[in-house]
PDB file of C-alpha atoms in Angstrom:
ATOM      1  CA  MET A 500     -29.190   7.648   7.032  1.00  0.00           C
ATOM      2  CA  PRO A 501     -27.637   9.392   3.967  1.00  0.00           C
ATOM      3  CA  GLY A 502     -24.468  10.379   5.838  1.00  0.00           C
ATOM      4  CA  PHE A 503     -23.887   6.736   6.786  1.00  0.00           C
ATOM      5  CA  PHE A 504     -23.644   5.643   3.186  1.00  0.00           C
ATOM      6  CA  VAL A 505     -21.475   8.633   2.226  1.00  0.00           C
ATOM      7  CA  LEU A 506     -18.918   7.478   4.825  1.00  0.00           C
ATOM      8  CA  GLU A 507     -18.972   3.960   3.451  1.00  0.00           C
ATOM      9  CA  ASP A 508     -18.457   5.183  -0.108  1.00  0.00           C
ATOM     10  CA  ARG A 509     -15.538   7.432   0.780  1.00  0.00           C
ATOM     11  CA  MET A 510     -13.459   4.853   2.601  1.00  0.00           C
ATOM     12  CA  SER A 511     -11.396   2.785   0.192  1.00  0.00           C
ATOM     13  CA  ARG A 512     -11.803  -0.976   0.459  1.00  0.00           C
ATOM     14  CA  ALA A 513      -8.131  -1.528   1.266  1.00  0.00           C
ATOM     15  CA  GLU A 514      -8.290   0.998   4.105  1.00  0.00           C
ATOM     16  CA  ARG A 515     -11.479  -0.595   5.371  1.00  0.00           C
ATOM     17  CA  LEU A 516     -10.001  -4.101   5.445  1.00  0.00           C
ATOM     18  CA  LEU A 517      -6.952  -2.895   7.361  1.00  0.00           C
ATOM     19  CA  GLN A 518      -9.169  -1.043   9.815  1.00  0.00           C
ATOM     20  CA  LEU A 519     -11.346  -4.131  10.248  1.00  0.00           C
ATOM     21  CA  MET A 520      -8.283  -6.233  11.090  1.00  0.00           C
ATOM     22  CA  GLN A 521      -7.202  -3.616  13.593  1.00  0.00           C
ATOM     23  CA  GLU A 522     -10.647  -3.599  15.224  1.00  0.00           C
ATOM     24  CA  LEU A 523     -10.545  -7.373  15.565  1.00  0.00           C
ATOM     25  CA  ARG A 524      -7.063  -7.230  17.106  1.00  0.00           C
ATOM     26  CA  LEU A 525      -8.322  -4.844  19.772  1.00  0.00           C
ATOM     27  CA  HIS A 526     -10.855  -7.360  21.103  1.00  0.00           C
ATOM     28  CA  ARG A 527      -9.784 -10.424  23.088  1.00  0.00           C
ATOM     29  CA  TYR A 528     -13.281 -11.886  22.892  1.00  0.00           C
ATOM     30  CA  PRO A 529     -15.841 -12.246  20.057  1.00  0.00           C
ATOM     31  CA  VAL A 530     -17.281  -8.903  18.952  1.00  0.00           C
ATOM     32  CA  ALA A 531     -20.737  -8.521  17.434  1.00  0.00           C
ATOM     33  CA  GLY A 532     -20.938  -7.919  13.703  1.00  0.00           C
ATOM     34  CA  GLN A 533     -23.209  -4.912  14.192  1.00  0.00           C
ATOM     35  CA  MET A 534     -20.660  -3.323  16.518  1.00  0.00           C
ATOM     36  CA  LEU A 535     -17.911  -3.802  13.946  1.00  0.00           C
ATOM     37  CA  ALA A 536     -20.119  -2.404  11.195  1.00  0.00           C
ATOM     38  CA  ASP A 537     -20.941   0.641  13.320  1.00  0.00           C
ATOM     39  CA  ARG A 538     -17.276   1.230  14.110  1.00  0.00           C
ATOM     40  CA  LEU A 539     -16.379   1.162  10.426  1.00  0.00           C
ATOM     41  CA  GLY A 540     -19.450   3.079   9.272  1.00  0.00           C
ATOM     42  CA  ILE A 541     -20.567   0.325   6.907  1.00  0.00           C
ATOM     43  CA  SER A 542     -23.579  -1.938   6.497  1.00  0.00           C
ATOM     44  CA  LEU A 543     -23.738  -5.477   7.873  1.00  0.00           C
ATOM     45  CA  ARG A 544     -23.847  -6.805   4.329  1.00  0.00           C
ATOM     46  CA  THR A 545     -20.563  -5.047   3.524  1.00  0.00           C
ATOM     47  CA  LEU A 546     -19.058  -6.338   6.759  1.00  0.00           C
ATOM     48  CA  TYR A 547     -19.932  -9.934   5.833  1.00  0.00           C
ATOM     49  CA  ARG A 548     -18.223  -9.476   2.459  1.00  0.00           C
ATOM     50  CA  ASP A 549     -15.142  -7.958   4.106  1.00  0.00           C
ATOM     51  CA  ILE A 550     -14.890 -10.783   6.647  1.00  0.00           C
ATOM     52  CA  ALA A 551     -15.123 -13.350   3.851  1.00  0.00           C
ATOM     53  CA  SER A 552     -12.463 -11.495   1.862  1.00  0.00           C
ATOM     54  CA  LEU A 553     -10.045 -11.453   4.803  1.00  0.00           C
ATOM     55  CA  GLN A 554     -10.667 -15.138   5.475  1.00  0.00           C
ATOM     56  CA  ALA A 555      -9.941 -15.921   1.819  1.00  0.00           C
ATOM     57  CA  GLN A 556      -6.612 -14.074   2.183  1.00  0.00           C
ATOM     58  CA  GLY A 557      -5.633 -16.269   5.131  1.00  0.00           C
ATOM     59  CA  ALA A 558      -6.878 -14.321   8.140  1.00  0.00           C
ATOM     60  CA  ASP A 559      -8.044 -16.767  10.824  1.00  0.00           C
ATOM     61  CA  ILE A 560     -11.302 -15.050  11.765  1.00  0.00           C
ATOM     62  CA  ARG A 561     -13.756 -17.280  13.586  1.00  0.00           C
ATOM     63  CA  SER A 562     -17.488 -16.772  13.763  1.00  0.00           C
ATOM     64  CA  GLU A 563     -19.055 -17.556  17.133  1.00  0.00           C
ATOM     65  CA  PRO A 564     -22.851 -18.048  16.766  1.00  0.00           C
ATOM     66  CA  GLY A 565     -24.704 -15.475  18.810  1.00  0.00           C
ATOM     67  CA  LEU A 566     -21.462 -13.764  19.866  1.00  0.00           C
ATOM     68  CA  GLY A 567     -19.764 -12.410  16.790  1.00  0.00           C
ATOM     69  CA  TYR A 568     -16.283 -12.538  15.266  1.00  0.00           C
ATOM     70  CA  GLN A 569     -12.873 -13.146  16.762  1.00  0.00           C
ATOM     71  CA  LEU A 570      -9.392 -13.060  15.314  1.00  0.00           C
ATOM     72  CA  THR A 571      -7.493 -16.116  16.510  1.00  0.00           C
ATOM     73  CA  PRO A 572      -5.104 -15.016  19.292  1.00  0.00           C
ATOM     74  CA  GLY A 573      -1.562 -14.604  18.001  1.00  0.00           C
ATOM     75  CA  HIS A 574      -2.696 -14.427  14.373  1.00  0.00           C
ATOM     76  CA  GLN A 575      -0.970 -11.949  12.132  1.00  0.00           C
ATOM     77  CA  LEU A 576      -1.597 -10.827   8.600  1.00  0.00           C
ATOM     78  CA  PRO A 577      -0.017 -12.974   5.883  1.00  0.00           C
ATOM     79  CA  PRO A 578       3.735 -12.229   5.754  1.00  0.00           C
ATOM     80  CA  LEU A 579       4.721  -9.221   3.707  1.00  0.00           C
ATOM     81  CA  MET A 580       7.279 -10.146   1.103  1.00  0.00           C
ATOM     82  CA  PHE A 581       9.985  -7.549   0.579  1.00  0.00           C
ATOM     83  CA  SER A 582      13.332  -7.834  -1.133  1.00  0.00           C
ATOM     84  CA  GLU A 583      16.402  -6.892   0.910  1.00  0.00           C
ATOM     85  CA  GLU A 584      16.730  -3.705  -1.156  1.00  0.00           C
ATOM     86  CA  GLU A 585      13.129  -2.760  -0.382  1.00  0.00           C
ATOM     87  CA  ILE A 586      13.706  -3.266   3.335  1.00  0.00           C
ATOM     88  CA  GLU A 587      16.871  -1.173   3.133  1.00  0.00           C
ATOM     89  CA  ALA A 588      14.959   1.614   1.407  1.00  0.00           C
ATOM     90  CA  LEU A 589      12.201   1.454   4.011  1.00  0.00           C
ATOM     91  CA  MET A 590      14.573   1.562   6.962  1.00  0.00           C
ATOM     92  CA  LEU A 591      16.801   4.259   5.483  1.00  0.00           C
ATOM     93  CA  GLY A 592      13.761   6.460   4.905  1.00  0.00           C
ATOM     94  CA  ALA A 593      12.357   5.783   8.359  1.00  0.00           C
ATOM     95  CA  ARG A 594      15.702   6.499  10.021  1.00  0.00           C
ATOM     96  CA  TRP A 595      16.080   9.734   8.072  1.00  0.00           C
ATOM     97  CA  VAL A 596      12.599  10.879   9.130  1.00  0.00           C
ATOM     98  CA  ALA A 597      13.252   9.913  12.742  1.00  0.00           C
ATOM     99  CA  ASN A 598      16.475  11.959  12.689  1.00  0.00           C
ATOM    100  CA  GLN A 599      15.536  14.931  10.522  1.00  0.00           C
ATOM    101  CA  SER A 600      11.924  15.793  11.372  1.00  0.00           C
ATOM    102  CA  ASP A 601       9.823  16.956  14.299  1.00  0.00           C
ATOM    103  CA  PRO A 602       8.870  14.621  17.176  1.00  0.00           C
ATOM    104  CA  ASP A 603       5.446  13.715  15.753  1.00  0.00           C
ATOM    105  CA  LEU A 604       6.837  12.517  12.419  1.00  0.00           C
ATOM    106  CA  ALA A 605       9.747  10.808  14.176  1.00  0.00           C
ATOM    107  CA  SER A 606       7.287   8.885  16.332  1.00  0.00           C
ATOM    108  CA  ALA A 607       5.220   7.987  13.267  1.00  0.00           C
ATOM    109  CA  ALA A 608       8.335   6.578  11.555  1.00  0.00           C
ATOM    110  CA  GLN A 609       9.040   4.373  14.573  1.00  0.00           C
ATOM    111  CA  HIS A 610       5.448   3.122  14.666  1.00  0.00           C
ATOM    112  CA  LEU A 611       5.597   2.396  10.933  1.00  0.00           C
ATOM    113  CA  THR A 612       8.645   0.157  11.237  1.00  0.00           C
ATOM    114  CA  ALA A 613       7.100  -1.610  14.245  1.00  0.00           C
ATOM    115  CA  LYS A 614       3.957  -2.393  12.238  1.00  0.00           C
ATOM    116  CA  VAL A 615       5.978  -3.712   9.315  1.00  0.00           C
ATOM    117  CA  GLU A 616       8.185  -5.768  11.619  1.00  0.00           C
ATOM    118  CA  ALA A 617       5.110  -7.385  13.193  1.00  0.00           C
ATOM    119  CA  VAL A 618       4.012  -8.953   9.908  1.00  0.00           C
ATOM    120  CA  LEU A 619       7.361  -9.903   8.383  1.00  0.00           C
ATOM    121  CA  PRO A 620       8.559 -13.519   8.327  1.00  0.00           C
ATOM    122  CA  ASP A 621      11.381 -14.274  10.771  1.00  0.00           C
ATOM    123  CA  LYS A 622      14.236 -14.014   8.284  1.00  0.00           C
ATOM    124  CA  LEU A 623      13.211 -10.578   7.031  1.00  0.00           C
ATOM    125  CA  ARG A 624      12.315  -9.384  10.526  1.00  0.00           C
ATOM    126  CA  HIS A 625      15.876 -10.047  11.678  1.00  0.00           C
ATOM    127  CA  TYR A 626      17.287  -8.238   8.661  1.00  0.00           C
ATOM    128  CA  LEU A 627      14.999  -5.270   9.285  1.00  0.00           C
ATOM    129  CA  ALA A 628      16.578  -4.755  12.696  1.00  0.00           C
ATOM    130  CA  SER A 629      20.122  -4.884  11.305  1.00  0.00           C
ATOM    131  CA  VAL A 630      19.932  -2.926   8.037  1.00  0.00           C
ATOM    132  CA  PRO A 631      23.492  -1.571   7.602  1.00  0.00           C
ATOM    133  CA  LEU A 632      22.420   1.852   6.286  1.00  0.00           C
ATOM    134  CA  LEU A 633      22.738   4.632   8.836  1.00  0.00           C
ATOM    135  CA  VAL A 634      21.774   8.297   8.947  1.00  0.00           C
ATOM    136  CA  ALA A 635      24.294  10.654  10.503  1.00  0.00           C
ATOM    137  CA  PRO A 636      22.943  12.942  13.234  1.00  0.00           C
ATOM    138  CA  SER A 637      22.061  16.374  11.948  1.00  0.00           C
ATOM    139  CA  ARG A 638      23.590  19.052  14.133  1.00  0.00           C
ATOM    140  CA  GLN A 639      22.896  21.918  11.767  1.00  0.00           C
ATOM    141  CA  LEU A 640      19.127  21.552  11.389  1.00  0.00           C
ATOM    142  CA  LEU A 641      17.613  24.819  12.556  1.00  0.00           C
ATOM    143  CA  PRO A 642      15.046  24.510  15.360  1.00  0.00           C
ATOM    144  CA  VAL A 643      11.364  25.013  14.616  1.00  0.00           C
ATOM    145  CA  GLN A 644       8.991  26.607  17.107  1.00  0.00           C
ATOM    146  CA  ALA A 645       5.769  26.314  15.090  1.00  0.00           C
ATOM    147  CA  ASP A 646       3.383  23.384  15.531  1.00  0.00           C
ATOM    148  CA  MET A 647       4.300  21.427  12.397  1.00  0.00           C
ATOM    149  CA  ALA A 648       1.715  18.737  13.116  1.00  0.00           C
ATOM    150  CA  LEU A 649      -0.897  21.476  12.747  1.00  0.00           C
ATOM    151  CA  VAL A 650       0.697  22.635   9.483  1.00  0.00           C
ATOM    152  CA  ARG A 651       0.611  19.093   8.077  1.00  0.00           C
ATOM    153  CA  GLN A 652      -3.013  18.768   9.150  1.00  0.00           C
ATOM    154  CA  ALA A 653      -3.846  21.945   7.229  1.00  0.00           C
ATOM    155  CA  ILE A 654      -2.114  20.542   4.139  1.00  0.00           C
ATOM    156  CA  ARG A 655      -3.975  17.226   4.339  1.00  0.00           C
ATOM    157  CA  ARG A 656      -7.323  18.940   4.794  1.00  0.00           C
ATOM    158  CA  SER A 657      -6.755  21.797   2.323  1.00  0.00           C
ATOM    159  CA  ARG A 658      -7.410  24.332   5.088  1.00  0.00           C
ATOM    160  CA  ARG A 659      -6.264  27.907   5.394  1.00  0.00           C
ATOM    161  CA  LEU A 660      -3.543  28.745   7.904  1.00  0.00           C
ATOM    162  CA  HIS A 661      -2.950  32.025   9.682  1.00  0.00           C
ATOM    163  CA  ILE A 662       0.770  32.371  10.303  1.00  0.00           C
ATOM    164  CA  HIS A 663       3.197  34.733  11.964  1.00  0.00           C
ATOM    165  CA  TYR A 664       6.453  35.018  10.059  1.00  0.00           C
ATOM    166  CA  GLN A 665       9.840  36.733  10.362  1.00  0.00           C
ATOM    167  CA  ASP A 666      11.680  37.253   7.081  1.00  0.00           C
ATOM    168  CA  LEU A 667      15.446  37.279   6.509  1.00  0.00           C
ATOM    169  CA  LYS A 668      15.551  41.015   7.294  1.00  0.00           C
ATOM    170  CA  GLY A 669      13.928  40.459  10.668  1.00  0.00           C
ATOM    171  CA  LEU A 670      10.614  42.009   9.656  1.00  0.00           C
ATOM    172  CA  HIS A 671       7.525  40.431  11.227  1.00  0.00           C
ATOM    173  CA  SER A 672       4.233  39.880   9.447  1.00  0.00           C
ATOM    174  CA  SER A 673       1.022  37.917   9.850  1.00  0.00           C
ATOM    175  CA  ARG A 674      -0.832  36.511   6.898  1.00  0.00           C
ATOM    176  CA  THR A 675      -3.270  33.869   5.729  1.00  0.00           C
ATOM    177  CA  VAL A 676      -1.891  31.163   3.439  1.00  0.00           C
ATOM    178  CA  TRP A 677      -3.070  28.064   1.583  1.00  0.00           C
ATOM    179  CA  PRO A 678      -0.439  25.442   2.496  1.00  0.00           C
ATOM    180  CA  LEU A 679       0.315  22.745  -0.083  1.00  0.00           C
ATOM    181  CA  ALA A 680       3.659  21.080   0.701  1.00  0.00           C
ATOM    182  CA  ILE A 681       6.718  21.005   2.955  1.00  0.00           C
ATOM    183  CA  ALA A 682      10.166  20.625   1.397  1.00  0.00           C
ATOM    184  CA  PHE A 683      12.972  19.103   3.501  1.00  0.00           C
ATOM    185  CA  PHE A 684      16.523  20.355   2.962  1.00  0.00           C
ATOM    186  CA  ASP A 685      19.742  19.660   4.854  1.00  0.00           C
ATOM    187  CA  GLN A 686      19.437  22.600   7.218  1.00  0.00           C
ATOM    188  CA  VAL A 687      15.929  23.937   6.787  1.00  0.00           C
ATOM    189  CA  ARG A 688      12.402  22.966   5.896  1.00  0.00           C
ATOM    190  CA  VAL A 689      10.290  25.168   3.656  1.00  0.00           C
ATOM    191  CA  LEU A 690       6.522  25.540   3.522  1.00  0.00           C
ATOM    192  CA  ALA A 691       5.142  26.148   0.038  1.00  0.00           C
ATOM    193  CA  ALA A 692       1.857  28.045   0.053  1.00  0.00           C
ATOM    194  CA  TRP A 693      -0.366  30.548  -1.715  1.00  0.00           C
ATOM    195  CA  CYS A 694      -0.320  33.836   0.179  1.00  0.00           C
ATOM    196  CA  GLU A 695      -3.620  35.731   0.230  1.00  0.00           C
ATOM    197  CA  GLU A 696      -1.893  39.022   1.084  1.00  0.00           C
ATOM    198  CA  ARG A 697       0.537  38.763  -1.855  1.00  0.00           C
ATOM    199  CA  SER A 698      -1.876  36.993  -4.236  1.00  0.00           C
ATOM    200  CA  ASP A 699       0.980  34.742  -5.244  1.00  0.00           C
ATOM    201  CA  PHE A 700       2.917  31.651  -4.205  1.00  0.00           C
ATOM    202  CA  ARG A 701       5.417  32.112  -1.410  1.00  0.00           C
ATOM    203  CA  HIS A 702       7.904  29.865   0.388  1.00  0.00           C
ATOM    204  CA  PHE A 703       8.320  30.174   4.144  1.00  0.00           C
ATOM    205  CA  ARG A 704      11.208  28.760   6.143  1.00  0.00           C
ATOM    206  CA  THR A 705       9.660  26.814   8.986  1.00  0.00           C
ATOM    207  CA  ASP A 706      12.365  27.916  11.444  1.00  0.00           C
ATOM    208  CA  ARG A 707      11.068  31.490  10.934  1.00  0.00           C
ATOM    209  CA  LEU A 708       7.444  30.610  11.584  1.00  0.00           C
ATOM    210  CA  GLY A 709       5.905  31.738  14.832  1.00  0.00           C
ATOM    211  CA  GLN A 710       2.413  30.893  15.976  1.00  0.00           C
ATOM    212  CA  VAL A 711       0.216  29.126  13.419  1.00  0.00           C
ATOM    213  CA  GLU A 712      -3.573  28.863  13.554  1.00  0.00           C
ATOM    214  CA  LEU A 713      -5.680  26.363  11.641  1.00  0.00           C
ATOM    215  CA  LEU A 714      -8.690  28.197  10.220  1.00  0.00           C
ATOM    216  CA  ASP A 715     -12.128  26.658   9.738  1.00  0.00           C
ATOM    217  CA  SER A 716     -12.438  27.531   6.063  1.00  0.00           C
ATOM    218  CA  PRO A 717     -10.927  25.297   3.346  1.00  0.00           C
ATOM    219  CA  TYR A 718      -9.222  26.996   0.458  1.00  0.00           C
ATOM    220  CA  PRO A 719     -10.877  26.736  -2.977  1.00  0.00           C
ATOM    221  CA  GLY A 720     -10.061  23.895  -5.339  1.00  0.00           C
ATOM    222  CA  GLY A 721      -8.243  21.714  -2.839  1.00  0.00           C
ATOM    223  CA  ARG A 722      -4.579  20.775  -2.538  1.00  0.00           C
ATOM    224  CA  GLN A 723      -4.250  18.826  -5.785  1.00  0.00           C
ATOM    225  CA  VAL A 724      -5.465  21.783  -7.853  1.00  0.00           C
ATOM    226  CA  LEU A 725      -3.214  24.140  -5.915  1.00  0.00           C
ATOM    227  CA  MET A 726      -0.269  21.786  -6.387  1.00  0.00           C
ATOM    228  CA  GLN A 727      -0.797  21.795 -10.156  1.00  0.00           C
ATOM    229  CA  ARG A 728      -0.838  25.587 -10.156  1.00  0.00           C
ATOM    230  CA  TRP A 729       2.326  25.669  -8.060  1.00  0.00           C
ATOM    231  CA  ARG A 730       4.111  23.249 -10.388  1.00  0.00           C
ATOM    232  CA  ARG A 731       3.253  25.427 -13.382  1.00  0.00           C
ATOM    233  CA  HIS A 732       4.408  28.484 -11.450  1.00  0.00           C
ATOM    234  CA  GLN A 733       7.731  26.749 -10.704  1.00  0.00           C
ATOM    235  CA  GLY A 734       8.097  25.473 -14.281  1.00  0.00           C
ATOM    236  CA  LEU A 735       7.851  21.846 -13.153  1.00  0.00           C
ATOM    237  CA  ASP A 736       4.940  20.746 -15.327  1.00  0.00           C
ATOM    238  CA  GLY A 737       7.144  19.803 -18.279  1.00  0.00           C
ATOM    239  CA  SER A 738       5.853  22.554 -20.527  1.00  0.00           C
TER     240      SER A 738
END
């Protein structure tokens, strides 16, 4: 069972508690503790501690002898307390993402605001829906053909990408890169990456990307190490 305990160690406690609440929400009837533990990849002992921690924070989780645990129907997490400025910042950012990015990120922004709205007290929930900060439609953003969800997945997982690219002169090339970040500008988005063919950092406009392929092999060092190297290369490390 060594892999079981590795999974438990790698998941942060905060993430685990949120996932546990989500698992309980998905069940209308009591769910066995062992089933919950298996779903989260943790031991029963850890599950008992997590249940007690959530109950101490106000979650109405009931224990049904011989049946398991159930979140009281209609129960929500304790209200999140935001200032009006914080809500404005959240909504402005979400609206910008929904307007300026690809469909997957736009959908994620909408789901994010829905999740926040679900746990806000009534007064803040009403303000969330009427934040008077708007994002003008972008008519000049150049279209992107590449699968940007796949590019973001490569960045998160520190995986190599094989890309097809057309430069400003119209020349086509294919190369393997180590993607580390995407920069969003008014008209274009730019992928920052280490290029194996050039043995150097390169920046690729996403509207000039063609087919992208996620490779099985991770690049050495991981994204954080590569990001530090890129920042030094760009003179952004303060030195």
